[in-house]
CSV table of C-alpha atoms and ligand atoms in Angstrom, one decimal:
chain,number,residue,atom,x,y,z
A,1,UNK,CA,69.9,92.0,111.5
A,2,UNK,CA,73.2,90.4,112.0
A,3,UNK,CA,75.4,89.3,108.9
A,4,UNK,CA,76.6,85.7,109.6
A,5,UNK,CA,79.4,83.9,108.4
A,6,UNK,CA,80.8,80.5,108.9
A,7,UNK,CA,84.7,80.1,109.0
A,8,UNK,CA,84.7,76.3,107.5
A,9,UNK,CA,87.2,73.9,106.2
A,10,UNK,CA,86.7,70.0,106.7
A,11,UNK,CA,90.7,70.2,106.9
A,12,UNK,CA,92.0,70.3,110.8
A,13,UNK,CA,94.2,72.7,112.1
A,14,UNK,CA,94.2,75.4,109.0
A,15,UNK,CA,93.5,78.4,111.1
A,16,UNK,CA,89.5,78.1,111.6
A,17,UNK,CA,89.6,78.9,115.1
A,18,UNK,CA,92.4,81.5,115.1
A,19,UNK,CA,90.6,83.2,112.3
A,20,UNK,CA,87.1,83.0,114.1
A,21,UNK,CA,88.4,84.3,117.5
A,22,UNK,CA,90.8,87.0,116.1
A,23,UNK,CA,88.5,88.2,113.4
A,24,UNK,CA,85.9,88.4,116.2
A,25,UNK,CA,88.4,90.6,118.2
A,26,UNK,CA,89.4,93.0,115.2
A,27,UNK,CA,85.7,93.7,114.6
A,28,UNK,CA,85.2,94.6,118.3
A,29,UNK,CA,87.8,97.1,118.0
A,30,UNK,CA,86.1,98.3,114.9
A,31,UNK,CA,82.9,99.0,116.9
A,32,UNK,CA,81.1,96.3,115.9
A,33,UNK,CA,78.7,94.0,117.8
A,34,UNK,CA,80.2,90.5,117.6
A,35,UNK,CA,78.8,87.1,118.7
A,36,UNK,CA,81.3,84.5,118.1
A,37,UNK,CA,79.6,80.9,117.8
A,38,UNK,CA,81.7,77.8,118.7
A,39,UNK,CA,80.1,75.0,116.9
A,40,UNK,CA,83.2,72.7,117.5
A,41,UNK,CA,83.3,70.0,120.4
A,42,UNK,CA,86.9,70.5,121.2
A,43,UNK,CA,85.6,74.2,122.5
A,44,UNK,CA,89.0,76.1,121.1
A,45,UNK,CA,87.1,79.0,120.1
A,46,UNK,CA,85.3,79.0,123.7
A,47,UNK,CA,88.8,78.7,125.5
A,48,UNK,CA,90.7,81.4,123.1
A,49,UNK,CA,87.9,84.0,124.0
A,50,UNK,CA,88.9,83.3,127.5
A,51,UNK,CA,86.0,81.1,128.5
A,52,UNK,CA,86.5,78.0,131.0
A,53,UNK,CA,84.8,75.2,128.7
A,54,UNK,CA,84.8,73.0,132.0
A,55,UNK,CA,82.5,75.8,133.9
A,56,UNK,CA,79.8,76.2,131.3
A,57,UNK,CA,76.3,75.9,133.0
A,58,UNK,CA,74.5,75.9,129.6
A,59,UNK,CA,76.3,75.7,126.1
A,60,UNK,CA,75.5,75.7,122.5
A,61,UNK,CA,74.2,72.0,123.0
A,62,UNK,CA,71.6,72.4,125.3
A,63,UNK,CA,70.6,75.4,122.6
A,64,UNK,CA,70.5,73.3,119.6
A,65,UNK,CA,68.6,70.4,121.5
A,66,UNK,CA,66.2,73.2,122.8
A,67,UNK,CA,66.7,72.7,126.5
A,68,UNK,CA,68.1,76.0,126.9
A,69,UNK,CA,67.0,79.5,125.2
A,70,UNK,CA,70.3,81.0,123.5
A,71,UNK,CA,70.5,84.2,126.0
A,72,UNK,CA,70.8,81.6,128.8
A,73,UNK,CA,73.8,80.3,127.1
A,74,UNK,CA,75.8,83.4,126.1
A,75,UNK,CA,79.2,84.6,128.0
A,76,UNK,CA,81.1,87.7,127.0
A,77,UNK,CA,85.0,87.7,126.3
A,78,UNK,CA,86.3,89.9,128.3
A,79,UNK,CA,89.5,90.0,126.6
A,80,UNK,CA,87.8,90.3,123.2
A,81,UNK,CA,84.9,92.4,123.7
A,82,UNK,CA,82.5,90.1,122.3
A,83,UNK,CA,79.8,87.8,123.2
A,84,UNK,CA,80.4,83.7,122.8
A,85,UNK,CA,77.7,81.1,122.6
A,86,UNK,CA,80.2,78.7,123.7
A,87,UNK,CA,80.9,74.8,123.3
A,88,UNK,CA,82.4,72.1,125.1
A,89,UNK,CA,82.8,68.2,124.7
A,90,UNK,CA,78.8,67.7,125.2
A,91,UNK,CA,78.5,69.2,121.8
A,92,UNK,CA,79.6,65.8,120.2
A,93,UNK,CA,76.6,64.1,121.4
A,94,UNK,CA,74.5,66.8,119.9
A,95,UNK,CA,75.6,65.0,116.2
A,96,UNK,CA,73.7,62.1,117.2
A,97,UNK,CA,70.9,63.4,119.4
A,98,UNK,CA,69.8,66.0,116.5
A,99,UNK,CA,69.2,63.0,114.0
A,100,UNK,CA,66.0,62.6,115.8
A,101,UNK,CA,64.6,66.2,115.5
A,102,UNK,CA,62.5,67.9,113.3
A,103,UNK,CA,64.3,70.6,111.0
A,104,UNK,CA,67.7,68.9,112.3
A,105,UNK,CA,69.7,71.1,109.9
A,106,UNK,CA,68.5,74.4,110.9
A,107,UNK,CA,68.4,74.0,114.7
A,108,UNK,CA,71.3,76.8,114.8
A,109,UNK,CA,69.4,79.3,112.3
A,110,UNK,CA,66.6,79.1,114.6
A,111,UNK,CA,68.2,79.8,117.5
A,112,UNK,CA,70.4,82.5,116.1
A,113,UNK,CA,67.0,84.5,114.9
A,114,UNK,CA,66.4,85.3,118.5
A,115,UNK,CA,69.3,87.2,119.0
A,116,UNK,CA,70.5,88.2,115.3
A,117,UNK,CA,69.4,92.0,116.1
A,118,UNK,CA,71.6,92.3,118.8
A,119,UNK,CA,74.7,92.0,116.7
A,120,UNK,CA,76.3,93.2,113.4
A,121,UNK,CA,78.1,90.4,112.8
A,122,UNK,CA,77.7,86.5,114.0
A,123,UNK,CA,80.8,84.6,113.2
A,124,UNK,CA,80.6,80.6,113.6
A,125,UNK,CA,83.7,78.4,114.2
A,126,UNK,CA,83.1,75.2,112.5
A,127,UNK,CA,84.6,71.7,113.3
A,128,UNK,CA,87.1,70.1,110.8
A,129,UNK,CA,84.6,67.9,109.2
A,130,UNK,CA,81.4,68.2,106.9
A,131,UNK,CA,79.4,66.8,109.7
A,132,UNK,CA,75.7,67.7,110.7
A,133,UNK,CA,77.1,70.7,113.2
A,134,UNK,CA,79.0,72.1,109.9
A,135,UNK,CA,75.7,71.7,108.0
A,136,UNK,CA,73.7,73.9,110.8
A,137,UNK,CA,76.3,76.3,110.5
A,138,UNK,CA,76.2,76.3,106.7
A,139,UNK,CA,72.2,76.4,107.0
A,140,UNK,CA,72.3,79.6,109.6
A,141,UNK,CA,74.8,81.8,107.7
A,142,UNK,CA,74.9,84.2,104.8
A,143,UNK,CA,78.4,83.3,103.6
A,144,UNK,CA,81.5,81.2,104.2
A,145,UNK,CA,85.0,82.3,104.9
A,146,UNK,CA,87.4,79.6,103.9
A,147,UNK,CA,91.0,80.0,105.6
A,148,UNK,CA,93.8,78.1,103.9
A,149,UNK,CA,97.6,77.5,104.1
A,150,UNK,CA,99.2,78.1,101.1
A,151,UNK,CA,101.0,74.7,100.9
A,152,UNK,CA,100.9,72.0,98.3
A,153,UNK,CA,98.0,70.1,99.6
A,154,UNK,CA,95.8,73.1,100.3
A,155,UNK,CA,93.5,72.9,97.1
A,156,UNK,CA,93.1,69.1,98.1
A,157,UNK,CA,89.6,68.8,99.9
A,158,UNK,CA,88.7,72.3,98.8
A,159,UNK,CA,86.3,70.9,95.9
A,160,UNK,CA,84.5,68.7,98.6
A,161,UNK,CA,84.2,71.6,100.5
A,162,UNK,CA,83.0,73.7,97.4
A,163,UNK,CA,80.5,70.9,96.5
A,164,UNK,CA,78.9,70.9,100.1
A,165,UNK,CA,78.3,74.5,99.8
A,166,UNK,CA,76.4,74.2,96.4
A,167,UNK,CA,74.3,71.7,97.6
A,168,UNK,CA,73.2,73.4,100.5
A,169,UNK,CA,72.9,76.7,98.6
A,170,UNK,CA,70.5,74.5,96.0
A,171,UNK,CA,68.4,72.7,98.8
A,172,UNK,CA,68.7,74.3,102.2
A,173,UNK,CA,70.1,77.9,102.1
A,174,UNK,CA,69.7,80.0,99.0
A,175,UNK,CA,71.4,82.9,100.8
A,176,UNK,CA,74.5,81.0,101.1
A,177,UNK,CA,77.4,82.0,99.5
A,178,UNK,CA,81.4,81.8,99.3
A,179,UNK,CA,82.6,85.0,100.5
A,180,UNK,CA,86.3,84.5,100.4
A,181,UNK,CA,89.3,82.3,100.6
A,182,UNK,CA,91.7,83.7,103.2
A,183,UNK,CA,95.4,82.8,103.4
A,184,UNK,CA,96.5,82.2,106.8
A,185,UNK,CA,99.9,81.3,108.1
A,186,UNK,CA,101.4,82.8,105.5
A,187,UNK,CA,105.4,82.8,105.2
A,188,UNK,CA,106.5,84.9,102.4
A,189,UNK,CA,110.1,83.5,102.2
A,190,UNK,CA,108.9,80.5,100.9
A,191,UNK,CA,108.6,80.2,97.3
A,192,UNK,CA,106.1,77.4,97.2
A,193,UNK,CA,103.9,79.7,99.4
A,194,UNK,CA,104.3,82.7,96.9
A,195,UNK,CA,103.5,80.5,94.1
A,196,UNK,CA,100.3,78.6,95.9
A,197,UNK,CA,99.0,82.2,96.5
A,198,UNK,CA,99.4,83.4,93.2
A,199,UNK,CA,97.6,80.1,91.8
A,200,UNK,CA,94.6,80.7,94.1
A,201,UNK,CA,94.2,84.5,92.9
A,202,UNK,CA,94.3,83.2,89.2
A,203,UNK,CA,91.6,80.4,90.1
A,204,UNK,CA,89.6,82.3,92.4
A,205,UNK,CA,90.1,85.8,91.6
A,206,UNK,CA,87.8,88.4,93.6
A,207,UNK,CA,87.1,85.6,96.2
A,208,UNK,CA,90.6,85.8,97.3
A,209,UNK,CA,90.8,88.1,100.6
A,210,UNK,CA,93.2,91.0,99.9
A,211,UNK,CA,94.4,90.4,103.6
A,212,UNK,CA,96.9,87.9,104.0
A,213,UNK,CA,97.6,86.6,107.7
A,214,UNK,CA,101.2,85.9,108.4
A,215,UNK,CA,102.6,83.2,110.4
A,216,UNK,CA,103.2,84.8,113.6
A,217,UNK,CA,104.0,83.3,116.7
A,218,UNK,CA,102.0,85.8,118.8
A,219,UNK,CA,98.8,84.4,117.3
A,220,UNK,CA,99.8,81.0,118.7
A,221,UNK,CA,100.8,81.9,122.3
A,222,UNK,CA,97.6,84.1,122.9
A,223,UNK,CA,95.2,81.2,123.5
A,224,UNK,CA,97.2,79.7,126.3
A,225,UNK,CA,96.7,83.2,128.2
A,226,UNK,CA,92.7,83.0,127.0
A,227,UNK,CA,93.1,85.8,124.8
A,228,UNK,CA,92.8,86.7,121.2
A,229,UNK,CA,96.1,87.3,119.3
A,230,UNK,CA,94.5,91.0,118.6
A,231,UNK,CA,94.2,91.8,122.5
A,232,UNK,CA,97.2,89.9,123.6
A,233,UNK,CA,99.7,91.5,121.5
A,234,UNK,CA,97.9,94.3,119.4
A,235,UNK,CA,101.0,95.7,117.5
A,236,UNK,CA,102.3,92.2,116.3
A,237,UNK,CA,102.1,91.3,112.7
A,238,UNK,CA,99.3,88.9,113.4
A,239,UNK,CA,96.9,91.1,115.2
A,240,UNK,CA,97.7,93.7,112.5
A,241,UNK,CA,96.5,91.5,109.9
A,242,UNK,CA,93.4,90.4,111.5
A,243,UNK,CA,92.5,94.3,112.3
A,244,UNK,CA,93.0,94.7,108.5
A,245,UNK,CA,90.9,91.6,107.8
A,246,UNK,CA,88.2,93.0,109.9
A,247,UNK,CA,88.1,96.3,107.9
A,248,UNK,CA,88.0,94.1,104.5
A,249,UNK,CA,85.0,92.5,105.9
A,250,UNK,CA,83.3,95.5,107.1
A,251,UNK,CA,83.9,97.3,103.9
A,252,UNK,CA,82.8,94.1,101.9
A,253,UNK,CA,79.3,94.0,103.8
A,254,UNK,CA,78.7,97.7,103.0
A,255,UNK,CA,78.6,96.7,99.1
A,256,UNK,CA,75.9,94.1,99.8
B,1,LIG,P1,90.7,72.3,114.1
B,1,LIG,O1,90.6,71.8,112.4
B,1,LIG,O2,91.4,71.6,115.0
B,1,LIG,O3,89.5,73.3,114.7
B,1,LIG,P2,91.4,75.0,113.3
B,1,LIG,O4,91.5,74.7,111.5
B,1,LIG,O5,90.8,75.6,114.0
B,1,LIG,O6,91.9,73.6,113.7
B,1,LIG,P3,93.7,76.4,114.2
B,1,LIG,O7,93.3,75.7,115.7
B,1,LIG,O8,93.2,77.9,114.3
B,1,LIG,O9,93.1,75.8,113.4
B,1,LIG,O10,95.1,76.5,114.3
B,1,LIG,C1,95.9,75.4,114.2
B,1,LIG,C2,97.1,75.7,114.7
B,1,LIG,O11,98.1,76.7,114.3
B,1,LIG,C3,97.0,76.5,116.3
B,1,LIG,O12,98.3,75.8,117.2
B,1,LIG,C4,97.3,77.9,116.2
B,1,LIG,O13,97.8,78.4,117.1
B,1,LIG,C5,98.0,78.0,115.1
B,1,LIG,N1,97.9,78.9,114.3
B,1,LIG,C6,97.0,79.5,113.3
B,1,LIG,N2,97.2,80.4,113.0
B,1,LIG,C7,98.6,80.8,112.9
B,1,LIG,C8,99.5,81.9,112.3
B,1,LIG,N3,98.8,82.7,111.6
B,1,LIG,N4,100.7,81.9,112.9
B,1,LIG,C9,101.4,80.7,113.5
B,1,LIG,N5,100.5,80.3,114.2
B,1,LIG,C10,99.4,80.0,114.0
B,2,LIG,MG1,89.3,74.7,115.5
């Protein structure tokens, strides 16, 4: 059975998709069987994995609404060596259409149960909102990975996310826990980054991942080639950091 993780933060542009795509590719390099679930109507994870979101015959939208079997919608990222449950703009409609459905928070959980045995890891790239889609991600997952930039406003909004996770844990998914905070787009030359990073360690201790993802232009360039940064420039600092993060995740789940 796969271990399922949400990459979530309701703040926009904090590195969720970059983390989901590159952790997927990093884990694949470590011989893990990985499924990346794109739960964002922006479809950035889909495109970043090299899959054209405009040419999908079935996507996560149909899966959530029960119009398609999950296996029919799966694609493979040739550049990243992992599978993808892709998304595009249609998914925005699911938000409204799911309201009518029974068990609407658990549609993704139920869909993933059918393929869980095929993978070691399932990573879910959440949209930048605490919406019904994100709720589906949290209900399906064993844990949450929270990417954060070490900047002045980093902690703002974190309490909303933590409270949502607590509520989901209490009412909908008792397995759910915060796996860790991942420091991303880190610039060691900035004193502020160092300070916020130290604060995070003080407040959250073990919940802060040891691996730090540096700001690295190769990670930002890779999506325009439809490639994870890890495959686009394996020797870059950003790629190396995500491979190290993959190893940290593999080590963590061994202790479960
Ligand atoms: P959204 O909330 O819109 O889904 P997101 O949280 O998924 O955004 P990303 O799309 O991963 O964030 O990243 C936002 C931008 O920052 C992108 O242009 C991405 O290429 C860039 N970026 C992410 N991580 C890094 C990094 N470590 N170094 C340099 N650029 C990065
Ligand atoms: Mg994103």
